[in-house]
Short mmCIF file of C-alpha atoms in Angstrom, two decimals:
data_model
loop_
_atom_site.label_atom_id
_atom_site.label_comp_id
_atom_site.label_asym_id
_atom_site.label_seq_id
_atom_site.Cartn_x
_atom_site.Cartn_y
_atom_site.Cartn_z
CA MET A 27 -40.52 26.27 -108.75
CA GLN A 28 -40.05 24.59 -112.11
CA ASN A 29 -42.80 22.09 -111.32
CA LEU A 30 -45.11 24.96 -110.39
CA MET A 31 -44.45 26.70 -113.72
CA LEU A 32 -45.22 23.48 -115.57
CA LEU A 33 -48.53 23.25 -113.74
CA VAL A 34 -49.40 26.84 -114.64
CA GLN A 35 -48.78 26.07 -118.32
CA ASP A 36 -50.78 22.82 -118.24
CA PRO A 37 -54.45 23.23 -119.35
CA ALA A 38 -55.36 19.96 -117.61
CA ALA A 39 -54.12 21.42 -114.33
CA TRP A 40 -56.42 24.45 -114.76
CA VAL A 41 -59.39 22.19 -115.46
CA ALA A 42 -58.56 20.14 -112.36
CA LEU A 43 -58.24 23.33 -110.30
CA VAL A 44 -61.63 24.73 -111.38
CA THR A 45 -63.32 21.35 -110.85
CA LEU A 46 -61.72 20.96 -107.42
CA VAL A 47 -62.66 24.50 -106.32
CA VAL A 48 -66.30 23.91 -107.26
CA MET A 49 -66.28 20.53 -105.52
CA GLU A 50 -64.71 21.97 -102.35
CA ILE A 51 -67.29 24.78 -102.25
CA VAL A 52 -70.16 22.31 -102.65
CA LEU A 53 -68.74 20.01 -99.97
CA GLY A 54 -68.32 23.06 -97.73
CA ILE A 55 -72.07 23.75 -97.77
CA ASP A 56 -72.61 20.98 -95.19
CA ASN A 57 -70.06 22.51 -92.85
CA LEU A 58 -71.42 26.02 -93.39
CA ILE A 59 -75.00 25.04 -92.53
CA PHE A 60 -73.82 23.40 -89.31
CA ILE A 61 -71.70 26.41 -88.33
CA SER A 62 -74.58 28.82 -89.09
CA ILE A 63 -77.10 26.92 -86.97
CA LEU A 64 -74.68 26.38 -84.09
CA THR A 65 -73.37 29.96 -83.90
CA ASN A 66 -76.90 31.41 -84.07
CA LYS A 67 -77.45 29.90 -80.62
CA LEU A 68 -74.68 32.06 -79.16
CA PRO A 69 -75.19 35.61 -77.86
CA PRO A 70 -75.21 38.06 -80.82
CA GLU A 71 -71.87 39.62 -79.87
CA ASN A 72 -70.09 36.23 -80.07
CA ARG A 73 -71.57 34.84 -83.29
CA GLU A 74 -69.30 36.54 -85.82
CA LYS A 75 -66.20 35.66 -83.80
CA ALA A 76 -67.25 32.01 -83.50
CA ARG A 77 -67.89 31.74 -87.26
CA LYS A 78 -64.49 33.20 -88.10
CA ILE A 79 -62.74 30.91 -85.62
CA GLY A 80 -64.66 27.86 -86.87
CA ILE A 81 -63.95 28.53 -90.54
CA GLY A 82 -60.35 29.51 -89.74
CA LEU A 83 -59.89 26.18 -87.98
CA ALA A 84 -61.33 24.43 -91.05
CA LEU A 85 -58.69 26.13 -93.22
CA VAL A 86 -55.82 25.32 -90.85
CA MET A 87 -56.99 21.72 -90.48
CA ARG A 88 -57.34 21.13 -94.23
CA LEU A 89 -53.99 22.72 -95.04
CA GLY A 90 -52.39 20.67 -92.26
CA LEU A 91 -53.96 17.48 -93.60
CA LEU A 92 -52.67 18.30 -97.09
CA GLY A 93 -49.18 18.16 -95.60
CA THR A 94 -49.84 14.54 -94.63
CA VAL A 95 -51.45 13.35 -97.86
CA ALA A 96 -49.58 10.04 -97.76
CA TRP A 97 -50.97 9.37 -94.28
CA ILE A 98 -54.48 10.50 -95.28
CA VAL A 99 -54.52 8.06 -98.20
CA GLN A 100 -53.64 5.23 -95.79
CA LEU A 101 -56.83 5.98 -93.84
CA THR A 102 -58.75 4.14 -96.56
CA THR A 103 -56.94 0.86 -95.78
CA PRO A 104 -59.22 -1.53 -93.81
CA VAL A 105 -58.08 -2.00 -90.20
CA PHE A 106 -60.66 -4.61 -89.16
CA GLU A 107 -63.54 -6.62 -90.56
CA LEU A 108 -67.08 -6.99 -89.22
CA PHE A 109 -69.79 -9.20 -90.76
CA GLY A 110 -67.67 -9.57 -93.88
CA GLN A 111 -67.31 -5.80 -94.29
CA GLY A 112 -63.88 -4.14 -93.98
CA PHE A 113 -63.72 -0.87 -92.03
CA SER A 114 -60.94 1.72 -92.42
CA TRP A 115 -60.15 4.72 -90.21
CA LYS A 116 -61.92 6.87 -92.77
CA ASP A 117 -65.06 4.74 -92.38
CA ILE A 118 -64.86 4.97 -88.59
CA ILE A 119 -64.47 8.76 -88.73
CA LEU A 120 -67.38 9.12 -91.17
CA ILE A 121 -69.63 6.92 -89.02
CA ALA A 122 -68.70 8.82 -85.84
CA GLY A 123 -69.26 12.18 -87.55
CA GLY A 124 -72.54 10.99 -89.05
CA LEU A 125 -73.80 9.77 -85.67
CA PHE A 126 -72.85 13.10 -84.11
CA LEU A 127 -74.72 15.02 -86.84
CA VAL A 128 -77.82 12.81 -86.51
CA TRP A 129 -77.77 13.23 -82.72
CA LYS A 130 -77.23 16.99 -82.93
CA ALA A 131 -79.89 17.57 -85.60
CA THR A 132 -82.42 15.36 -83.78
CA LYS A 133 -81.75 17.17 -80.51
CA GLU A 134 -82.17 20.60 -82.12
CA ILE A 135 -85.36 19.51 -83.93
CA HIS A 136 -86.74 18.29 -80.60
CA HIS A 137 -85.88 21.63 -78.98
CA SER A 138 -87.62 23.48 -81.81
CA VAL A 139 -90.74 21.30 -81.84
CA ASP A 140 -91.17 21.01 -78.07
CA PRO A 141 -89.34 23.89 -76.32
CA VAL A 142 -91.55 23.54 -73.22
CA ASP A 143 -89.53 20.51 -72.08
CA HIS A 144 -86.36 22.60 -72.06
CA LYS A 145 -87.35 25.81 -70.29
CA GLU A 146 -84.40 25.51 -67.94
CA ASP A 147 -82.04 25.57 -70.96
CA MET A 148 -83.70 28.43 -72.79
CA VAL A 149 -82.31 31.94 -73.13
CA SER A 150 -84.53 34.37 -75.04
CA GLY A 151 -86.30 31.48 -76.70
CA LYS A 152 -83.10 29.79 -77.86
CA VAL A 153 -81.25 26.86 -76.36
CA ALA A 154 -78.14 28.28 -74.74
CA THR A 155 -74.78 27.18 -76.14
CA SER A 156 -71.45 28.15 -74.61
CA PHE A 157 -68.74 29.63 -76.82
CA ALA A 158 -66.27 26.85 -75.96
CA SER A 159 -68.88 24.16 -76.64
CA ALA A 160 -69.72 25.71 -80.02
CA ILE A 161 -66.06 25.87 -81.07
CA GLY A 162 -65.50 22.29 -79.91
CA GLN A 163 -68.44 20.99 -81.94
CA ILE A 164 -67.38 23.00 -85.00
CA LEU A 165 -63.85 21.60 -84.66
CA LEU A 166 -65.18 18.03 -84.48
CA LEU A 167 -67.24 18.40 -87.66
CA ASP A 168 -64.39 20.30 -89.35
CA LEU A 169 -62.24 17.20 -88.86
CA VAL A 170 -64.84 14.88 -90.40
CA PHE A 171 -65.58 17.10 -93.39
CA SER A 172 -61.89 17.95 -93.89
CA ILE A 173 -60.79 14.31 -94.11
CA ASP A 174 -63.63 13.49 -96.51
CA SER A 175 -62.78 16.57 -98.60
CA ILE A 176 -59.04 15.84 -98.76
CA ILE A 177 -59.53 12.17 -99.68
CA THR A 178 -61.90 13.25 -102.48
CA ALA A 179 -59.36 15.84 -103.67
CA VAL A 180 -56.56 13.26 -103.70
CA GLY A 181 -58.71 11.10 -105.96
CA MET A 182 -59.07 13.97 -108.44
CA THR A 183 -55.51 15.27 -108.74
CA PRO A 184 -52.04 14.24 -107.50
CA HIS A 185 -50.81 17.86 -107.36
CA VAL A 186 -50.74 19.28 -103.83
CA PRO A 187 -50.43 22.97 -104.98
CA ILE A 188 -53.76 22.60 -106.83
CA MET A 189 -55.35 21.14 -103.69
CA VAL A 190 -54.00 24.01 -101.57
CA ILE A 191 -55.36 26.68 -103.93
CA ALA A 192 -58.74 24.91 -104.12
CA VAL A 193 -59.00 24.64 -100.32
CA ILE A 194 -58.08 28.30 -99.78
CA ALA A 195 -60.59 29.42 -102.43
CA ALA A 196 -63.37 27.29 -100.98
CA VAL A 197 -62.75 28.39 -97.38
CA THR A 198 -62.65 32.05 -98.52
CA VAL A 199 -66.10 31.61 -100.08
CA MET A 200 -67.29 30.02 -96.82
CA LEU A 201 -65.92 32.96 -94.84
CA VAL A 202 -67.73 35.48 -97.06
CA ALA A 203 -71.01 33.53 -97.10
CA ALA A 204 -71.11 32.52 -93.41
CA THR A 205 -72.66 35.66 -91.91
CA PRO A 206 -75.25 36.31 -94.68
CA LEU A 207 -76.34 32.66 -94.50
CA ALA A 208 -76.53 32.69 -90.69
CA ASN A 209 -78.53 35.96 -90.75
CA PHE A 210 -80.88 34.55 -93.38
CA ILE A 211 -81.49 31.44 -91.26
CA GLU A 212 -82.00 33.63 -88.18
CA ARG A 213 -84.62 35.79 -89.94
CA ASN A 214 -86.57 32.82 -91.31
CA PRO A 215 -87.56 30.27 -88.62
CA THR A 216 -88.84 27.75 -91.18
CA ILE A 217 -85.38 27.72 -92.78
CA VAL A 218 -83.94 26.50 -89.46
CA MET A 219 -86.06 23.34 -89.60
CA LEU A 220 -85.11 22.80 -93.25
CA ALA A 221 -81.41 23.25 -92.43
CA LEU A 222 -81.70 20.78 -89.54
CA ALA A 223 -83.36 18.30 -91.90
CA PHE A 224 -80.39 18.79 -94.24
CA LEU A 225 -77.98 18.01 -91.39
CA LEU A 226 -80.01 14.90 -90.54
CA MET A 227 -79.79 13.73 -94.14
CA ILE A 228 -76.07 14.53 -94.35
CA GLY A 229 -75.42 12.63 -91.12
CA THR A 230 -77.32 9.60 -92.42
CA THR A 231 -75.35 9.79 -95.66
CA LEU A 232 -72.04 9.86 -93.76
CA ILE A 233 -73.07 6.78 -91.77
CA ALA A 234 -74.07 4.97 -94.97
CA GLU A 235 -70.75 5.88 -96.60
CA GLY A 236 -68.87 4.61 -93.56
CA MET A 237 -70.84 1.35 -93.69
CA GLY A 238 -69.79 0.81 -97.30
CA PHE A 239 -72.96 2.00 -99.05
CA HIS A 240 -71.99 4.60 -101.64
CA VAL A 241 -74.56 7.40 -101.89
CA PRO A 242 -73.96 9.64 -104.95
CA LYS A 243 -73.57 13.16 -103.57
CA GLY A 244 -75.32 14.52 -106.65
CA TYR A 245 -78.58 12.97 -105.43
CA VAL A 246 -78.13 14.44 -101.95
CA TYR A 247 -77.41 17.96 -103.18
CA ALA A 248 -80.21 17.74 -105.78
CA ALA A 249 -82.65 16.86 -102.98
CA MET A 250 -81.32 19.75 -100.89
CA ALA A 251 -81.61 22.18 -103.81
CA PHE A 252 -85.17 21.04 -104.58
CA SER A 253 -86.23 21.40 -100.92
CA ALA A 254 -84.62 24.84 -100.71
CA LEU A 255 -86.42 25.91 -103.91
CA VAL A 256 -89.78 24.79 -102.49
CA GLU A 257 -89.09 26.74 -99.28
CA VAL A 258 -88.14 29.85 -101.27
CA LEU A 259 -91.45 29.59 -103.17
CA ASN A 260 -93.27 29.24 -99.84
CA MET A 261 -91.52 32.39 -98.59
CA PHE A 262 -92.57 34.31 -101.70
CA SER A 263 -96.13 33.03 -101.22
CA ARG A 264 -96.23 34.11 -97.56
CA ASN A 265 -94.84 37.56 -98.39
CA ALA A 266 -97.39 37.96 -101.21
CA ARG A 267 -100.26 37.10 -98.82
CA LYS A 268 -98.95 39.59 -96.25
CA ARG A 269 -98.76 42.34 -98.88
CA SER A 270 -102.24 41.44 -100.10
CA GLN A 271 -103.67 41.56 -96.59
CA GLY A 272 -101.90 44.85 -95.93
CA GLY A 273 -103.29 46.32 -99.15
CA SER A 274 -106.80 45.10 -98.32
CA GLY A 275 -106.55 46.71 -94.91
CA THR A 276 -105.51 50.04 -96.42
CA ASP A 277 -108.36 49.96 -98.93
CA THR A 278 -110.85 49.31 -96.14
CA VAL A 279 -109.64 52.33 -94.14
CA HIS A 280 -109.99 54.61 -97.14
#
């Protein structure tokens, strides 16, 4: 209790908390995009439940991992060497998660580009996904993103209470934003392809990180933000053309 009061009175602790909350929210974008795309393939009545379960599992997993910080830190210790490059359990997990994301995004892009090859898997124009399969895939990516997030947090502050508050705040934001984001993606088909491209890039980045090639996340998120801005401008342009065509049609009738 005394240590907690000292943290509350420490300005550096507040700065670390704000920085960590922002970082956790940004890192959570990857997870949120994946959850949104995956749950949109479920029947409408199951989507909200799957999102809540997926994000709830992310919270439980991250809080559980915070209780084993000493063990998490040890995951960065190399366990074997290949071609002169040391690989730790963290590297192995990042590579496995990256390969899964690349495979999943490529598969979904293929379904979107050439749905004729998958008629037997289609339900109302969407590739069918079972509830259990969706939760399992969300859980797998939760593990990858959680370990990466916790290791990053440990590098920023040694205080577990600050990490706990940051994780809870970030997951709360994810919970609030999940349904609006999923609905937005559902209403705009072109956004789906953009989001899948994001997942492909994130998966490639995870593989590179696991192989020992550091990719500054600022570059990745800047590229994502720029692409999203271009798509937003395209949406405004399409809506403006539709309004213009509608107005022209009305004028012709009169």
